[in-house]
Tab-separated table of C-alpha atoms in Angstrom:
chain	number	residue	atom	x	y	z
A	1062	MET	CA	-55.659	27.557	-10.088
A	1063	GLU	CA	-56.245	24.980	-7.273
A	1064	ILE	CA	-55.026	21.883	-9.287
A	1065	LEU	CA	-52.228	23.644	-9.973
A	1066	TRP	CA	-51.730	24.109	-5.934
A	1067	VAL	CA	-52.637	20.246	-6.180
A	1068	LEU	CA	-50.043	19.207	-8.281
A	1069	MET	CA	-47.390	21.173	-6.414
A	1070	ALA	CA	-48.113	20.062	-3.022
A	1071	LEU	CA	-48.055	16.298	-4.788
A	1072	VAL	CA	-44.380	17.401	-6.245
A	1073	MET	CA	-42.941	18.816	-2.947
A	1074	LEU	CA	-44.557	15.950	-1.069
A	1075	GLY	CA	-43.049	13.652	-3.433
A	1076	PHE	CA	-39.565	15.272	-2.808
A	1077	VAL	CA	-39.913	14.604	0.807
A	1078	LEU	CA	-40.884	11.017	0.623
A	1079	LEU	CA	-37.789	10.751	-1.815
A	1080	GLN	CA	-35.190	12.538	0.921
A	1081	LEU	CA	-36.708	10.519	4.057
A	1082	SER	CA	-36.554	7.148	1.734
A	1083	ARG	CA	-32.607	7.767	1.022
A	1084	ARG	CA	-32.212	8.713	4.537
A	1085	ARG	CA	-33.487	5.389	5.490
A	1086	ARG	CA	-31.748	3.315	3.396
A	1087	GLY	CA	-28.236	5.297	4.258
A	1088	ALA	CA	-27.336	6.816	0.290
A	1089	VAL	CA	-24.459	8.805	-0.186
A	1090	GLY	CA	-25.162	11.878	-2.451
A	1091	LEU	CA	-22.438	14.237	-3.542
A	1092	VAL	CA	-22.834	17.790	-2.348
A	1093	PRO	CA	-21.088	20.786	-3.300
A	1094	PRO	CA	-18.721	22.493	-0.508
A	1095	GLY	CA	-20.251	24.169	2.540
A	1096	HIS	CA	-24.015	22.839	1.555
A	1097	PRO	CA	-25.559	21.984	5.376
A	1098	ASP	CA	-25.487	18.121	4.421
A	1099	ALA	CA	-21.836	18.420	3.250
A	1100	ALA	CA	-19.713	16.038	5.304
A	1101	ASP	CA	-16.736	17.030	7.359
A	1102	PRO	CA	-13.838	14.580	7.819
A	1103	ALA	CA	-12.089	17.482	9.680
A	1104	ASN	CA	-14.885	16.809	12.387
A	1105	TYR	CA	-13.314	13.441	13.343
A	1106	GLY	CA	-9.152	14.909	13.672
A	1107	PHE	CA	-8.513	13.689	10.372
A	1108	ALA	CA	-5.302	15.259	8.320
A	1109	ARG	CA	-6.177	18.085	5.982
A	1110	GLU	CA	-5.090	16.514	2.377
A	1111	GLU	CA	-2.524	18.713	2.105
A	1112	GLU	CA	-0.609	16.917	5.141
A	1113	LEU	CA	-0.930	13.515	4.429
A	1114	ASP	CA	2.721	11.768	3.695
A	1115	VAL	CA	2.280	10.073	0.863
A	1116	ARG	CA	5.956	8.551	1.666
A	1117	MET	CA	4.719	5.820	4.227
A	1118	PRO	CA	1.375	3.647	5.153
A	1119	GLY	CA	1.943	4.449	8.815
A	1120	PRO	CA	4.184	6.122	11.179
A	1121	ASP	CA	8.027	5.293	11.462
A	1122	GLN	CA	9.511	8.661	13.091
A	1123	ASP	CA	13.063	6.771	13.507
A	1124	LEU	CA	12.790	6.501	9.764
A	1125	LEU	CA	11.370	9.953	8.944
A	1126	ASP	CA	14.064	11.589	11.398
A	1127	VAL	CA	17.542	9.723	9.536
A	1128	LEU	CA	16.083	10.108	6.222
A	1129	ASP	CA	14.900	13.651	6.751
A	1130	LEU	CA	19.220	14.213	8.636
A	1131	VAL	CA	20.207	12.245	5.065
A	1132	GLN	CA	18.808	14.469	2.356
A	1133	ARG	CA	19.929	17.562	4.284
A	1134	SER	CA	23.288	16.722	4.760
A	1135	GLN	CA	24.301	13.866	2.255
A	1136	ASP	CA	25.779	11.532	4.908
A	1137	HIS	CA	24.555	8.360	5.261
A	1138	ARG	CA	26.064	7.326	8.181
A	1139	GLY	CA	22.321	7.905	9.695
A	1140	ALA	CA	20.979	5.288	7.114
A	1141	GLN	CA	23.817	3.216	8.001
A	1142	GLN	CA	23.377	2.695	11.945
A	1143	LEU	CA	19.711	2.928	11.729
A	1144	LEU	CA	19.948	-0.399	9.517
A	1145	ALA	CA	22.776	-1.946	11.306
A	1146	GLY	CA	20.034	-1.537	14.309
A	1147	THR	CA	16.543	-2.490	13.092
A	1148	GLU	CA	15.961	-6.792	13.521
A	1149	ALA	CA	16.979	-8.387	9.916
A	1150	ALA	CA	13.866	-10.831	9.522
A	1151	GLY	CA	11.582	-7.981	10.740
A	1152	GLU	CA	9.309	-6.658	8.225
A	1153	ARG	CA	10.529	-3.086	9.351
A	1154	ARG	CA	13.895	-3.668	8.025
A	1155	TRP	CA	12.568	-4.661	4.442
A	1156	GLN	CA	10.555	-1.078	4.601
A	1157	ARG	CA	13.426	0.953	5.626
A	1158	VAL	CA	15.353	-0.394	2.699
A	1159	GLN	CA	13.049	0.206	0.326
A	1160	ALA	CA	12.278	4.100	2.231
A	1161	PHE	CA	15.966	4.664	1.442
A	1162	ALA	CA	16.392	3.254	-2.008
A	1163	GLY	CA	13.234	4.939	-3.224
A	1164	ALA	CA	14.137	8.306	-1.438
A	1165	ALA	CA	17.816	8.321	-3.553
A	1166	SER	CA	15.757	7.195	-6.343
A	1167	LEU	CA	13.772	10.070	-5.818
A	1168	GLU	CA	16.755	12.263	-5.954
A	1169	LEU	CA	18.180	11.460	-8.574
A	1170	ARG	CA	15.097	12.059	-10.829
A	1171	GLN	CA	15.085	15.242	-9.445
A	1172	ARG	CA	18.415	16.047	-9.777
A	1173	PRO	CA	20.420	13.926	-12.787
A	1174	GLY	CA	23.091	15.676	-12.963
A	1175	GLY	CA	25.407	17.189	-15.451
A	1176	VAL	CA	28.433	19.644	-16.063
A	1177	GLY	CA	29.122	20.511	-12.512
A	1178	GLN	CA	26.153	19.334	-10.517
A	1179	THR	CA	26.087	16.837	-8.126
A	1180	PRO	CA	23.648	13.927	-8.930
A	1181	GLY	CA	20.876	13.271	-6.431
A	1182	GLY	CA	21.026	10.142	-4.348
A	1183	GLN	CA	25.416	10.823	-4.197
A	1184	TRP	CA	25.015	9.802	-0.361
A	1185	LEU	CA	23.978	6.464	-1.119
A	1186	ARG	CA	27.036	6.026	-3.893
A	1187	VAL	CA	29.557	7.155	-1.234
A	1188	TRP	CA	27.968	4.853	1.209
A	1189	ARG	CA	28.946	1.901	-0.539
A	1190	ALA	CA	32.280	3.238	-1.886
A	1191	GLU	CA	32.673	3.890	2.014
A	1192	ALA	CA	31.382	0.606	3.507
A	1193	PRO	CA	31.499	-2.173	0.648
A	1194	LYS	CA	30.967	-4.478	3.232
A	1195	ASP	CA	28.238	-2.872	4.862
A	1196	ALA	CA	25.234	-5.451	4.384
A	1197	GLY	CA	22.707	-2.733	4.592
A	1198	GLY	CA	23.943	-0.521	2.069
A	1199	ALA	CA	24.454	-3.814	-0.143
A	1200	ALA	CA	20.846	-4.143	0.248
A	1201	VAL	CA	19.365	-0.728	-0.318
A	1202	HIS	CA	21.595	-0.101	-3.350
A	1203	ALA	CA	20.035	-3.864	-4.444
A	1204	GLU	CA	16.614	-2.158	-4.186
A	1205	PHE	CA	17.433	1.279	-5.638
A	1206	LEU	CA	18.379	-0.238	-8.737
A	1207	VAL	CA	15.272	-2.489	-8.618
A	1208	GLN	CA	13.388	0.898	-8.713
A	1209	GLN	CA	15.463	2.791	-11.057
A	1210	ALA	CA	14.465	-0.291	-13.876
A	1211	TRP	CA	10.593	0.351	-12.991
A	1212	ARG	CA	11.045	3.799	-12.772
A	1213	THR	CA	12.994	5.470	-15.606
A	1214	ALA	CA	12.734	2.101	-18.610
A	1215	THR	CA	9.918	-0.277	-19.626
A	1216	PRO	CA	9.684	-3.614	-19.335
A	1217	GLY	CA	10.724	-5.893	-22.048
A	1218	THR	CA	13.357	-2.831	-23.412
A	1219	ASP	CA	16.936	-4.045	-23.248
A	1220	ASP	CA	17.724	-1.201	-20.933
A	1221	PHE	CA	15.552	-2.718	-18.543
A	1222	ARG	CA	16.472	-5.608	-18.799
A	1223	ILE	CA	20.184	-4.404	-18.508
A	1224	ILE	CA	19.259	-2.637	-14.932
A	1225	MET	CA	17.426	-5.634	-13.505
A	1226	GLU	CA	20.141	-7.521	-14.477
A	1227	GLU	CA	22.651	-5.384	-12.119
A	1228	ALA	CA	20.047	-5.107	-9.689
A	1229	LYS	CA	20.189	-9.176	-9.402
A	1230	ALA	CA	23.935	-9.509	-9.072
A	1231	ALA	CA	23.734	-7.043	-6.220
A	1232	CYS	CA	21.262	-8.858	-4.480
A	1233	GLY	CA	23.417	-12.017	-4.638
A	1234	GLU	CA	26.236	-9.387	-3.082
A	1235	ALA	CA	23.745	-8.474	-0.359
A	1236	ALA	CA	23.361	-12.029	0.599
A	1237	LEU	CA	26.784	-12.883	0.572
A	1238	LEU	CA	26.913	-10.271	3.310
A	1239	ALA	CA	24.406	-11.103	5.515
A	1240	PRO	CA	23.969	-14.964	5.044
A	1241	GLY	CA	20.407	-15.113	7.259
A	1242	ASP	CA	19.320	-11.697	6.084
A	1243	PRO	CA	16.150	-12.321	3.763
A	1244	VAL	CA	15.833	-8.796	2.413
A	1245	PRO	CA	18.058	-9.037	-0.846
A	1246	TYR	CA	15.989	-11.917	-1.515
A	1247	ILE	CA	12.892	-10.471	-1.218
A	1248	VAL	CA	14.342	-7.983	-3.334
A	1249	GLU	CA	15.092	-10.310	-5.783
A	1250	LEU	CA	11.537	-11.189	-5.607
A	1251	SER	CA	10.734	-7.715	-8.240
A	1252	VAL	CA	13.862	-8.665	-10.372
A	1253	ALA	CA	12.316	-12.571	-11.098
A	1254	ARG	CA	9.075	-10.858	-11.944
A	1255	GLY	CA	10.551	-7.996	-14.231
A	1256	LEU	CA	12.773	-10.835	-16.053
A	1257	GLY	CA	10.381	-13.267	-15.750
A	1258	TYR	CA	11.452	-16.214	-13.868
A	1259	PRO	CA	10.988	-19.763	-15.119
A	1260	ARG	CA	8.342	-21.170	-11.626
A	1261	GLU	CA	11.421	-23.580	-11.028
A	1262	GLU	CA	13.817	-20.839	-10.290
A	1263	PHE	CA	11.487	-18.377	-8.484
A	1264	GLU	CA	10.177	-21.482	-6.409
A	1265	GLN	CA	13.810	-21.843	-5.343
A	1266	LEU	CA	13.982	-18.364	-4.433
A	1267	TRP	CA	10.890	-18.496	-2.718
A	1268	LEU	CA	12.508	-21.676	-0.303
A	1269	LYS	CA	15.425	-19.206	0.381
A	1270	ILE	CA	13.076	-16.560	1.525
A	1271	LEU	CA	10.235	-19.146	3.596
A	1272	ASP	CA	13.879	-20.788	5.323
A	1273	ARG	CA	14.619	-17.076	7.132
A	1274	ALA	CA	11.174	-14.944	7.182
A	1275	PRO	CA	8.604	-17.591	6.709
A	1276	HIS	CA	5.821	-15.471	8.000
A	1277	HIS	CA	7.374	-12.084	6.543
A	1278	MET	CA	4.281	-10.703	5.027
A	1279	GLY	CA	6.249	-8.234	3.258
A	1280	ALA	CA	8.055	-10.652	1.129
A	1281	HIS	CA	4.395	-12.719	0.487
A	1282	LEU	CA	2.911	-9.464	-0.959
A	1283	ALA	CA	6.243	-9.577	-3.309
A	1284	ALA	CA	5.741	-13.032	-4.107
A	1285	LEU	CA	1.937	-12.847	-4.771
A	1286	GLN	CA	2.296	-10.190	-7.709
A	1287	TYR	CA	4.499	-12.682	-9.554
A	1288	TRP	CA	1.435	-15.116	-9.400
A	1289	CYS	CA	-0.893	-12.744	-10.216
A	1290	GLU	CA	-2.323	-12.945	-14.277
A	1291	LYS	CA	-1.191	-9.319	-15.069
A	1292	TRP	CA	2.759	-10.999	-14.164
A	1293	HIS	CA	3.887	-15.243	-14.682
A	1294	GLY	CA	0.394	-16.876	-13.424
A	1295	SER	CA	-3.221	-16.749	-13.154
A	1296	ARG	CA	-5.777	-15.597	-11.036
A	1297	ASP	CA	-6.121	-19.395	-9.775
A	1298	LEU	CA	-2.580	-19.577	-9.035
A	1299	ALA	CA	-2.555	-16.267	-7.062
A	1300	TYR	CA	-5.912	-16.717	-4.950
A	1301	SER	CA	-4.274	-20.758	-4.204
A	1302	PHE	CA	-0.700	-18.886	-3.363
A	1303	ALA	CA	-2.330	-16.488	-0.927
A	1304	GLU	CA	-5.444	-18.967	0.350
A	1305	ALA	CA	-2.768	-21.340	1.589
A	1306	ALA	CA	0.004	-18.170	3.358
A	1307	ALA	CA	-3.220	-17.580	5.046
A	1308	ALA	CA	-4.527	-20.814	5.761
A	1309	ARG	CA	-0.296	-21.681	7.290
A	1310	ALA	CA	-0.454	-18.196	8.875
A	1311	PRO	CA	0.193	-18.786	12.791
A	1312	GLN	CA	-2.036	-16.797	15.509
A	1313	GLY	CA	-1.388	-13.119	15.503
A	1314	SER	CA	0.235	-12.807	11.660
A	1315	LEU	CA	-1.055	-10.536	8.827
A	1316	LEU	CA	-0.897	-13.130	5.995
A	1317	ALA	CA	-4.861	-14.310	6.870
A	1318	ALA	CA	-5.066	-10.641	5.322
A	1319	LEU	CA	-3.134	-11.600	1.699
A	1320	PRO	CA	-6.692	-12.822	0.108
A	1321	LEU	CA	-7.915	-9.483	0.344
A	1322	PHE	CA	-4.584	-8.520	-1.704
A	1323	ALA	CA	-5.396	-11.317	-4.246
A	1324	VAL	CA	-9.096	-10.259	-4.761
A	1325	PHE	CA	-7.191	-6.840	-5.024
A	1326	GLU	CA	-4.805	-7.601	-7.642
A	1327	HIS	CA	-7.496	-8.851	-10.087
A	1328	LEU	CA	-10.408	-6.985	-9.674
A	1329	PRO	CA	-12.827	-6.919	-12.999
A	1330	GLU	CA	-12.822	-3.869	-14.696
A	1331	VAL	CA	-16.118	-2.920	-14.177
A	1332	ASN	CA	-16.043	-2.884	-9.961
A	1333	LEU	CA	-17.988	-0.126	-9.119
A	1334	VAL	CA	-21.191	-1.326	-7.989
A	1335	ALA	CA	-21.580	-2.125	-4.225
A	1336	GLY	CA	-22.759	-5.657	-5.472
A	1337	PHE	CA	-19.477	-6.866	-6.304
A	1338	TYR	CA	-17.504	-5.783	-2.757
A	1339	GLN	CA	-20.364	-7.665	-0.974
A	1340	SER	CA	-19.921	-11.153	-3.250
A	1341	GLU	CA	-18.823	-13.898	-1.224
A	1342	VAL	CA	-15.505	-14.223	-2.286
A	1343	VAL	CA	-14.768	-10.557	-1.507
A	1344	THR	CA	-16.707	-10.742	2.186
A	1345	LYS	CA	-14.726	-13.854	3.174
A	1346	ALA	CA	-11.328	-11.812	2.010
A	1347	VAL	CA	-12.465	-8.792	4.121
A	1348	HIS	CA	-13.453	-11.158	7.279
A	1349	GLY	CA	-9.957	-12.628	6.812
A	1350	ALA	CA	-8.497	-9.118	6.778
A	1351	LEU	CA	-10.188	-7.622	9.509
A	1352	HIS	CA	-9.541	-10.770	12.013
A	1353	ALA	CA	-6.045	-10.586	10.603
A	1354	VAL	CA	-5.506	-6.761	11.900
A	1355	HIS	CA	-7.582	-7.408	15.098
A	1356	SER	CA	-5.417	-10.291	16.650
A	1357	ALA	CA	-1.953	-8.598	15.235
A	1358	ARG	CA	-0.094	-6.967	17.745
A	1359	PRO	CA	-0.076	-3.306	17.745
A	1360	ASP	CA	3.269	-2.006	16.677
A	1361	ASP	CA	3.524	-4.475	13.270
A	1362	PRO	CA	4.552	-2.234	10.479
A	1363	MET	CA	2.736	-4.201	7.735
A	1364	GLN	CA	-0.841	-3.820	9.571
A	1365	ALA	CA	-1.059	-0.057	7.788
A	1366	HIS	CA	-1.231	-1.877	4.754
A	1367	VAL	CA	-3.907	-4.241	5.662
A	1368	ARG	CA	-5.906	-1.134	6.775
A	1369	HIS	CA	-5.412	0.517	4.023
A	1370	LEU	CA	-6.497	-2.104	1.488
A	1371	LEU	CA	-9.775	-2.574	3.972
A	1372	VAL	CA	-10.638	1.338	3.875
A	1373	PHE	CA	-10.785	0.698	0.098
A	1374	SER	CA	-13.049	-2.537	0.288
A	1375	LEU	CA	-14.903	-1.584	3.064
A	1376	VAL	CA	-16.085	2.343	1.213
A	1377	ARG	CA	-16.888	0.127	-2.154
A	1378	GLY	CA	-19.066	-2.493	0.182
A	1379	GLU	CA	-21.011	0.390	1.732
A	1380	ARG	CA	-19.467	-0.565	5.395
A	1381	TRP	CA	-19.344	2.952	6.650
A	1382	ALA	CA	-18.852	2.252	10.227
A	1383	GLU	CA	-16.451	-0.208	9.613
A	1384	ALA	CA	-14.131	1.902	7.209
A	1385	MET	CA	-14.299	4.642	9.497
A	1386	ASN	CA	-12.621	2.619	12.278
A	1387	GLN	CA	-10.281	1.685	10.083
A	1388	LEU	CA	-9.163	5.172	9.240
A	1389	MET	CA	-9.385	6.432	12.216
A	1390	VAL	CA	-6.145	4.142	12.840
A	1391	ILE	CA	-4.051	5.007	10.026
A	1392	ASP	CA	-5.430	8.551	9.156
A	1393	GLY	CA	-2.263	10.820	7.666
A	1394	HIS	CA	0.034	8.559	5.729
A	1395	VAL	CA	-1.088	7.008	2.748
A	1396	GLY	CA	2.270	5.482	0.802
A	1397	ALA	CA	0.260	1.799	0.535
A	1398	LEU	CA	-2.021	0.544	-2.209
A	1399	PRO	CA	-4.191	1.032	-3.811
A	1400	TRP	CA	-3.523	4.750	-3.143
A	1401	THR	CA	-0.253	5.002	-4.349
A	1402	LEU	CA	-1.325	3.565	-8.030
A	1403	SER	CA	-2.920	6.900	-8.332
A	1404	ALA	CA	-1.424	10.285	-9.813
A	1405	ASP	CA	-2.275	12.138	-6.388
A	1406	PRO	CA	-2.347	9.247	-3.337
A	1407	ALA	CA	-3.863	11.876	-0.726
A	1408	ALA	CA	-6.794	13.495	-3.271
A	1409	GLU	CA	-7.727	9.435	-4.209
A	1410	PHE	CA	-6.965	8.812	-0.329
A	1411	ALA	CA	-9.427	12.163	0.394
A	1412	VAL	CA	-12.165	11.036	-1.992
A	1413	TYR	CA	-12.619	7.592	-0.316
A	1414	ARG	CA	-12.284	8.762	3.396
A	1415	ALA	CA	-15.022	11.281	2.749
A	1416	LEU	CA	-16.612	8.706	1.039
A	1417	ALA	CA	-16.955	6.937	4.545
A	1418	VAL	CA	-17.478	9.808	6.609
A	1419	ALA	CA	-20.754	11.348	3.869
A	1420	GLY	CA	-22.131	6.932	4.692
A	1421	TYR	CA	-21.532	6.756	8.279
A	1422	GLU	CA	-23.487	10.198	9.435
A	1423	ALA	CA	-25.637	9.130	6.008
A	1424	ASN	CA	-26.504	5.792	8.316
A	1425	GLY	CA	-26.965	8.096	11.657
A	1426	GLY	CA	-23.358	8.131	12.752
A	1427	SER	CA	-21.303	11.318	14.279
A	1428	PRO	CA	-18.426	12.237	15.670
A	1429	ALA	CA	-19.827	11.123	19.274
A	1430	THR	CA	-20.528	7.918	18.160
A	1431	LEU	CA	-17.261	6.429	16.788
A	1432	PRO	CA	-15.157	4.653	19.280
A	1433	HIS	CA	-12.222	6.210	20.131
């Protein structure tokens, strides 16, 4: 009997030592909801999963207000006025063009129309009919066609090519209406990827963008896709493109973060281990992205895109405190990579956020120790 008690004591001692060892190493384990050791993101003021906005990477209240008005009233004039007052070469105009086009595309998908029914997105058709010379409406229409191609057809099919050719013509029309605006050419970057432009033709298109907005982060992200291995380039070409852009980036530019996006686009099939995210290539890319967001203007609308990818990379690399610092800035919006690749972006983001909180607390962190 005494031997049994000794064995039980040794087992209990081993269990306690294992837990202490895990705490010292900052190990993160999954426990049931309500468990005393469960980390609660709500303690940090984070939004509930159902409150996360999947439409945009970060806040743009003017855009949200106008989108709501346009979709309720089916009157395009609010969108027309907002784009007319948005700087042509800025990042925000490109994001707003994408948002309006996306809203019209999703409306059409939800209400395709039929006998006696008005199809969704009718306000965009009216916009183009009533203001055919409006550059903003032309750009939104071109982007709408691009999104329709990707959403409704399969690349390589006749249907896909027909829509993309129509989008290409719409890009040309939009460019003629606003010669100094880079947005029509940025829209065409997606056409170039979908139709498989030869490299010489793609590079000519890229030069037109560089002439108008040489440090446009959104344009570089769109162009990077073309050079990726899964499209018309390779890992080396994508890395070279990203690193060259980062090297010539002026102070305060987010282009220094572009290599992190190139790394993300070429992740190996098996990449769940922290060791990969602590490798030299990933660490260098993460440091570049951290430097970029720290030196960028606080109101740069592309900053949120970089911070979202940083959360993903920092959590995978078990850099919990740094991930929490990014979450404190971008929480509430999840319309960015990598979450948008998931069928449920809010749920995907919430998992990584919970891991960041758990890892932070396993290493002694708490809401009181997190800088605000």
